[in-house]
mmCIF file of C-alpha atoms in Angstrom:
data_model
loop_
_atom_site.group_PDB
_atom_site.id
_atom_site.type_symbol
_atom_site.label_atom_id
_atom_site.label_comp_id
_atom_site.label_asym_id
_atom_site.label_seq_id
_atom_site.Cartn_x
_atom_site.Cartn_y
_atom_site.Cartn_z
ATOM 1 C CA UNK A 1 0.000 0.000 0.000
ATOM 2 C CA UNK A 2 1.069 3.520 -0.624
ATOM 3 C CA UNK A 3 2.286 5.494 2.377
ATOM 4 C CA UNK A 4 3.873 8.799 3.148
ATOM 5 C CA UNK A 5 6.040 9.268 6.199
ATOM 6 C CA UNK A 6 7.103 12.466 7.859
ATOM 7 C CA UNK A 7 9.319 11.239 10.681
ATOM 8 C CA UNK A 8 9.475 14.516 12.555
ATOM 9 C CA UNK A 9 6.259 15.446 14.305
ATOM 10 C CA UNK A 10 7.602 18.708 15.608
ATOM 11 C CA UNK A 11 10.721 20.745 14.867
ATOM 12 C CA UNK A 12 11.990 23.878 16.571
ATOM 13 C CA UNK A 13 14.565 26.096 14.909
ATOM 14 C CA UNK A 14 15.991 29.520 15.592
ATOM 15 C CA UNK A 15 15.170 32.334 13.257
ATOM 16 C CA UNK A 16 17.855 32.552 10.609
ATOM 17 C CA UNK A 17 18.878 28.928 10.962
ATOM 18 C CA UNK A 18 18.549 26.412 8.173
ATOM 19 C CA UNK A 19 15.685 23.962 7.992
ATOM 20 C CA UNK A 20 15.154 20.507 6.591
ATOM 21 C CA UNK A 21 11.881 18.631 6.828
ATOM 22 C CA UNK A 22 11.899 14.984 5.891
ATOM 23 C CA UNK A 23 9.467 13.067 3.739
ATOM 24 C CA UNK A 24 9.614 9.475 2.563
ATOM 25 C CA UNK A 25 7.136 7.576 0.461
ATOM 26 C CA UNK A 26 6.511 3.958 -0.181
ATOM 27 C CA UNK A 27 5.466 2.814 -3.632
ATOM 28 C CA UNK A 28 6.994 1.120 -6.640
ATOM 29 C CA UNK A 29 6.629 3.892 -9.165
ATOM 30 C CA UNK A 30 7.821 7.472 -8.993
ATOM 31 C CA UNK A 31 4.977 9.606 -7.759
ATOM 32 C CA UNK A 32 4.118 13.216 -8.099
ATOM 33 C CA UNK A 33 5.461 14.908 -4.982
ATOM 34 C CA UNK A 34 4.243 17.991 -3.196
ATOM 35 C CA UNK A 35 4.876 20.091 -0.135
ATOM 36 C CA UNK A 36 2.098 22.154 1.394
ATOM 37 C CA UNK A 37 2.073 24.588 4.285
ATOM 38 C CA UNK A 38 -0.886 25.199 6.539
ATOM 39 C CA UNK A 39 -1.158 28.065 8.993
ATOM 40 C CA UNK A 40 -3.468 27.610 11.997
ATOM 41 C CA UNK A 41 -7.085 27.462 10.928
ATOM 42 C CA UNK A 42 -6.213 27.941 7.291
ATOM 43 C CA UNK A 43 -6.269 25.850 4.145
ATOM 44 C CA UNK A 44 -3.307 24.415 2.306
ATOM 45 C CA UNK A 45 -0.847 26.462 0.337
ATOM 46 C CA UNK A 46 1.311 24.732 -2.240
ATOM 47 C CA UNK A 47 5.013 25.381 -1.680
ATOM 48 C CA UNK A 48 6.413 23.313 -4.513
ATOM 49 C CA UNK A 49 5.933 20.185 -6.577
ATOM 50 C CA UNK A 50 7.951 17.628 -8.491
ATOM 51 C CA UNK A 51 6.860 15.574 -11.474
ATOM 52 C CA UNK A 52 9.927 14.919 -13.541
ATOM 53 C CA UNK A 53 13.179 16.467 -14.686
ATOM 54 C CA UNK A 54 15.522 18.299 -12.385
ATOM 55 C CA UNK A 55 15.348 16.630 -9.010
ATOM 56 C CA UNK A 56 15.964 19.884 -7.161
ATOM 57 C CA UNK A 57 12.862 22.036 -7.307
ATOM 58 C CA UNK A 58 12.417 25.582 -6.179
ATOM 59 C CA UNK A 59 9.262 26.804 -4.570
ATOM 60 C CA UNK A 60 7.752 29.879 -3.053
ATOM 61 C CA UNK A 61 8.959 31.659 0.062
ATOM 62 C CA UNK A 62 12.539 30.523 -0.490
ATOM 63 C CA UNK A 63 11.833 26.811 -0.078
ATOM 64 C CA UNK A 64 13.365 24.058 -2.145
ATOM 65 C CA UNK A 65 13.094 20.297 -2.158
ATOM 66 C CA UNK A 66 15.161 17.498 -3.582
ATOM 67 C CA UNK A 67 13.810 14.244 -4.928
ATOM 68 C CA UNK A 68 16.084 11.291 -4.271
ATOM 69 C CA UNK A 69 14.791 8.207 -6.009
ATOM 70 C CA UNK A 70 17.237 5.859 -4.309
ATOM 71 C CA UNK A 71 15.996 6.961 -0.908
ATOM 72 C CA UNK A 72 12.344 7.466 -1.862
ATOM 73 C CA UNK A 73 12.621 10.854 -0.267
ATOM 74 C CA UNK A 74 11.533 14.394 -0.995
ATOM 75 C CA UNK A 75 12.949 16.563 1.760
ATOM 76 C CA UNK A 76 12.068 20.215 2.080
ATOM 77 C CA UNK A 77 14.768 22.762 2.843
ATOM 78 C CA UNK A 78 15.159 26.429 3.517
ATOM 79 C CA UNK A 79 18.535 28.060 4.136
ATOM 80 C CA UNK A 80 17.305 30.730 6.540
ATOM 81 C CA UNK A 81 14.040 30.421 8.415
ATOM 82 C CA UNK A 82 11.846 33.412 9.181
ATOM 83 C CA UNK A 83 9.452 33.688 12.100
ATOM 84 C CA UNK A 84 6.564 33.723 9.629
ATOM 85 C CA UNK A 85 7.500 30.207 8.511
ATOM 86 C CA UNK A 86 6.068 28.758 11.711
ATOM 87 C CA UNK A 87 3.246 26.497 10.531
ATOM 88 C CA UNK A 88 2.327 22.913 9.787
ATOM 89 C CA UNK A 89 4.005 21.344 6.775
ATOM 90 C CA UNK A 90 2.565 18.442 4.851
ATOM 91 C CA UNK A 91 4.213 16.252 2.288
ATOM 92 C CA UNK A 92 1.834 14.715 -0.242
ATOM 93 C CA UNK A 93 2.170 12.223 -3.053
ATOM 94 C CA UNK A 94 -0.025 11.332 -5.984
ATOM 95 C CA UNK A 95 0.391 8.700 -8.637
ATOM 96 C CA UNK A 96 -1.770 9.797 -11.506
ATOM 97 C CA UNK A 97 -3.379 12.967 -12.668
ATOM 98 C CA UNK A 98 -6.913 13.050 -11.341
ATOM 99 C CA UNK A 99 -6.314 10.699 -8.462
ATOM 100 C CA UNK A 100 -6.232 11.386 -4.761
ATOM 101 C CA UNK A 101 -3.269 12.639 -2.835
ATOM 102 C CA UNK A 102 -1.844 10.828 0.128
ATOM 103 C CA UNK A 103 -0.679 13.071 2.901
ATOM 104 C CA UNK A 104 1.988 12.599 5.483
ATOM 105 C CA UNK A 105 1.141 13.184 9.108
ATOM 106 C CA UNK A 106 2.652 16.634 9.029
ATOM 107 C CA UNK A 107 5.530 18.387 10.747
ATOM 108 C CA UNK A 108 4.845 21.294 13.037
ATOM 109 C CA UNK A 109 7.503 23.984 12.808
ATOM 110 C CA UNK A 110 8.205 26.390 15.637
ATOM 111 C CA UNK A 111 10.567 29.290 15.066
ATOM 112 C CA UNK A 112 12.184 30.881 18.081
ATOM 113 C CA UNK A 113 13.752 34.348 18.078
ATOM 114 C CA UNK B 1 -4.058 30.570 -10.815
ATOM 115 C CA UNK B 2 -6.885 28.142 -10.221
ATOM 116 C CA UNK B 3 -9.067 28.970 -7.240
ATOM 117 C CA UNK B 4 -11.295 26.739 -5.178
ATOM 118 C CA UNK B 5 -13.711 28.273 -2.720
ATOM 119 C CA UNK B 6 -15.641 26.769 0.142
ATOM 120 C CA UNK B 7 -18.740 28.083 1.793
ATOM 121 C CA UNK B 8 -19.250 28.587 4.610
ATOM 122 C CA UNK B 9 -15.835 29.014 6.127
ATOM 123 C CA UNK B 10 -17.250 28.567 9.628
ATOM 124 C CA UNK B 11 -20.431 26.907 10.795
ATOM 125 C CA UNK B 12 -21.783 26.252 14.267
ATOM 126 C CA UNK B 13 -24.866 24.110 14.582
ATOM 127 C CA UNK B 14 -26.886 22.214 17.115
ATOM 128 C CA UNK B 15 -26.634 18.480 17.422
ATOM 129 C CA UNK B 16 -29.109 16.727 15.142
ATOM 130 C CA UNK B 17 -29.187 19.343 12.418
ATOM 131 C CA UNK B 18 -27.787 18.947 8.930
ATOM 132 C CA UNK B 19 -25.093 21.135 7.478
ATOM 133 C CA UNK B 20 -24.242 21.661 3.818
ATOM 134 C CA UNK B 21 -20.773 22.697 2.707
ATOM 135 C CA UNK B 22 -20.161 23.907 -0.824
ATOM 136 C CA UNK B 23 -16.968 23.517 -2.802
ATOM 137 C CA UNK B 24 -16.637 25.523 -5.996
ATOM 138 C CA UNK B 25 -13.948 25.745 -8.626
ATOM 139 C CA UNK B 26 -14.099 29.388 -9.588
ATOM 140 C CA UNK B 27 -12.133 29.592 -12.803
ATOM 141 C CA UNK B 28 -11.908 26.045 -14.069
ATOM 142 C CA UNK B 29 -14.014 22.959 -14.536
ATOM 143 C CA UNK B 30 -13.348 19.883 -12.480
ATOM 144 C CA UNK B 31 -14.629 16.401 -13.121
ATOM 145 C CA UNK B 32 -13.148 15.137 -9.892
ATOM 146 C CA UNK B 33 -13.283 16.685 -6.478
ATOM 147 C CA UNK B 34 -12.130 15.266 -3.184
ATOM 148 C CA UNK B 35 -13.350 15.801 0.336
ATOM 149 C CA UNK B 36 -10.922 15.599 3.215
ATOM 150 C CA UNK B 37 -11.362 15.805 6.930
ATOM 151 C CA UNK B 38 -8.760 17.091 9.313
ATOM 152 C CA UNK B 39 -8.804 16.746 13.078
ATOM 153 C CA UNK B 40 -6.793 19.164 15.204
ATOM 154 C CA UNK B 41 -3.078 18.674 14.858
ATOM 155 C CA UNK B 42 -3.572 15.784 12.467
ATOM 156 C CA UNK B 43 -3.187 15.193 8.781
ATOM 157 C CA UNK B 44 -5.816 15.287 6.078
ATOM 158 C CA UNK B 45 -7.800 12.114 5.713
ATOM 159 C CA UNK B 46 -9.596 11.460 2.460
ATOM 160 C CA UNK B 47 -13.298 10.959 2.976
ATOM 161 C CA UNK B 48 -14.575 10.536 -0.555
ATOM 162 C CA UNK B 49 -13.960 11.099 -4.224
ATOM 163 C CA UNK B 50 -16.649 13.021 -6.007
ATOM 164 C CA UNK B 51 -17.121 12.680 -9.756
ATOM 165 C CA UNK B 52 -19.455 14.902 -11.698
ATOM 166 C CA UNK B 53 -22.656 13.144 -12.631
ATOM 167 C CA UNK B 54 -22.016 9.983 -10.679
ATOM 168 C CA UNK B 55 -22.107 8.690 -7.152
ATOM 169 C CA UNK B 56 -19.247 9.519 -4.869
ATOM 170 C CA UNK B 57 -16.762 6.880 -3.855
ATOM 171 C CA UNK B 58 -16.292 6.745 -0.105
ATOM 172 C CA UNK B 59 -13.225 5.641 1.768
ATOM 173 C CA UNK B 60 -13.456 2.747 4.135
ATOM 174 C CA UNK B 61 -15.006 3.739 7.415
ATOM 175 C CA UNK B 62 -16.789 6.822 6.079
ATOM 176 C CA UNK B 63 -20.566 6.571 6.357
ATOM 177 C CA UNK B 64 -22.079 7.534 3.038
ATOM 178 C CA UNK B 65 -25.487 8.129 4.600
ATOM 179 C CA UNK B 66 -23.906 10.432 7.112
ATOM 180 C CA UNK B 67 -21.811 12.411 4.691
ATOM 181 C CA UNK B 68 -23.849 12.999 1.555
ATOM 182 C CA UNK B 69 -21.880 14.192 -1.434
ATOM 183 C CA UNK B 70 -23.396 15.654 -4.553
ATOM 184 C CA UNK B 71 -21.357 16.716 -7.570
ATOM 185 C CA UNK B 72 -24.054 18.381 -9.618
ATOM 186 C CA UNK B 73 -21.895 20.333 -12.026
ATOM 187 C CA UNK B 74 -18.323 20.667 -13.206
ATOM 188 C CA UNK B 75 -17.758 23.517 -10.782
ATOM 189 C CA UNK B 76 -19.700 22.510 -7.688
ATOM 190 C CA UNK B 77 -19.607 19.692 -5.185
ATOM 191 C CA UNK B 78 -21.465 19.711 -1.891
ATOM 192 C CA UNK B 79 -20.938 17.788 1.306
ATOM 193 C CA UNK B 80 -23.905 17.487 3.627
ATOM 194 C CA UNK B 81 -23.305 16.307 7.153
ATOM 195 C CA UNK B 82 -26.629 14.825 8.148
ATOM 196 C CA UNK B 83 -27.836 14.753 11.740
ATOM 197 C CA UNK B 84 -24.577 16.212 12.906
ATOM 198 C CA UNK B 85 -23.173 15.270 16.290
ATOM 199 C CA UNK B 86 -20.303 16.750 18.286
ATOM 200 C CA UNK B 87 -17.939 14.067 17.021
ATOM 201 C CA UNK B 88 -18.483 15.407 13.499
ATOM 202 C CA UNK B 89 -16.846 18.662 14.529
ATOM 203 C CA UNK B 90 -13.810 19.000 12.329
ATOM 204 C CA UNK B 91 -12.121 20.934 9.540
ATOM 205 C CA UNK B 92 -13.392 19.873 6.132
ATOM 206 C CA UNK B 93 -11.306 20.610 3.045
ATOM 207 C CA UNK B 94 -12.180 20.023 -0.575
ATOM 208 C CA UNK B 95 -9.928 19.870 -3.599
ATOM 209 C CA UNK B 96 -10.459 19.777 -7.341
ATOM 210 C CA UNK B 97 -8.611 18.483 -10.374
ATOM 211 C CA UNK B 98 -8.966 20.678 -13.452
ATOM 212 C CA UNK B 99 -10.444 18.982 -16.510
ATOM 213 C CA UNK B 100 -7.670 20.211 -18.698
ATOM 214 C CA UNK B 101 -4.704 18.060 -17.725
ATOM 215 C CA UNK B 102 -2.693 19.709 -15.041
ATOM 216 C CA UNK B 103 -0.176 18.451 -12.646
ATOM 217 C CA UNK B 104 -1.851 19.252 -9.408
ATOM 218 C CA UNK B 105 -5.171 19.569 -7.726
ATOM 219 C CA UNK B 106 -6.254 22.738 -5.998
ATOM 220 C CA UNK B 107 -7.441 22.956 -2.446
ATOM 221 C CA UNK B 108 -10.180 25.025 -0.929
ATOM 222 C CA UNK B 109 -9.578 27.083 2.216
ATOM 223 C CA UNK B 110 -11.524 24.677 4.390
ATOM 224 C CA UNK B 111 -14.715 24.792 6.447
ATOM 225 C CA UNK B 112 -14.630 24.522 10.197
ATOM 226 C CA UNK B 113 -17.660 22.769 11.621
ATOM 227 C CA UNK B 114 -18.531 22.924 15.289
ATOM 228 C CA UNK B 115 -21.477 20.869 16.474
ATOM 229 C CA UNK B 116 -22.794 21.785 19.901
#
């Protein structure tokens, strides 16, 4: 069965520090990969996505993610975190256009001054 | 970019009443829409897949008579929580795949339901 794992339930970083959020998926084929951010009480905002091509993708708000097929991973990174980045981050995978997404359990990010 | 709206954004109701939530794709047509449910501090769980003109497909454990889904047009899907109870209180999010092939689906802003 397909699954998406975000091993870190909660991460705390200092403002200005670098950030890496982990995401692993389990499936035979290469999926479509996404990272979303959700602020409290809000909907989902797409940060970036990967379908094919360059395995390092750039997104909004200074985020990037790298697809590593050998590790079945799609980790999200940001070189310098801002206080406004505090939110819940979800990794999601899909396997065909028009089909459902599978979401990871989310990683809650706290940014301290 | 493609926009999906949900109405209402907040709803508070008494136990036993029914609540309808609308999901609209504002600038594109969608043959497939999804309904998700999210409990506090948890991930999104797919409830059902809604296809225009046909019956929705429900995930295991989701009561189809409890959560009625209607996908009447290519831009509108509705979720009706019938005889709502406090345990139905949750954040409901819809999403839509554009008809013209695109690489992602678009999510609505969510509807928070509180059943008293």
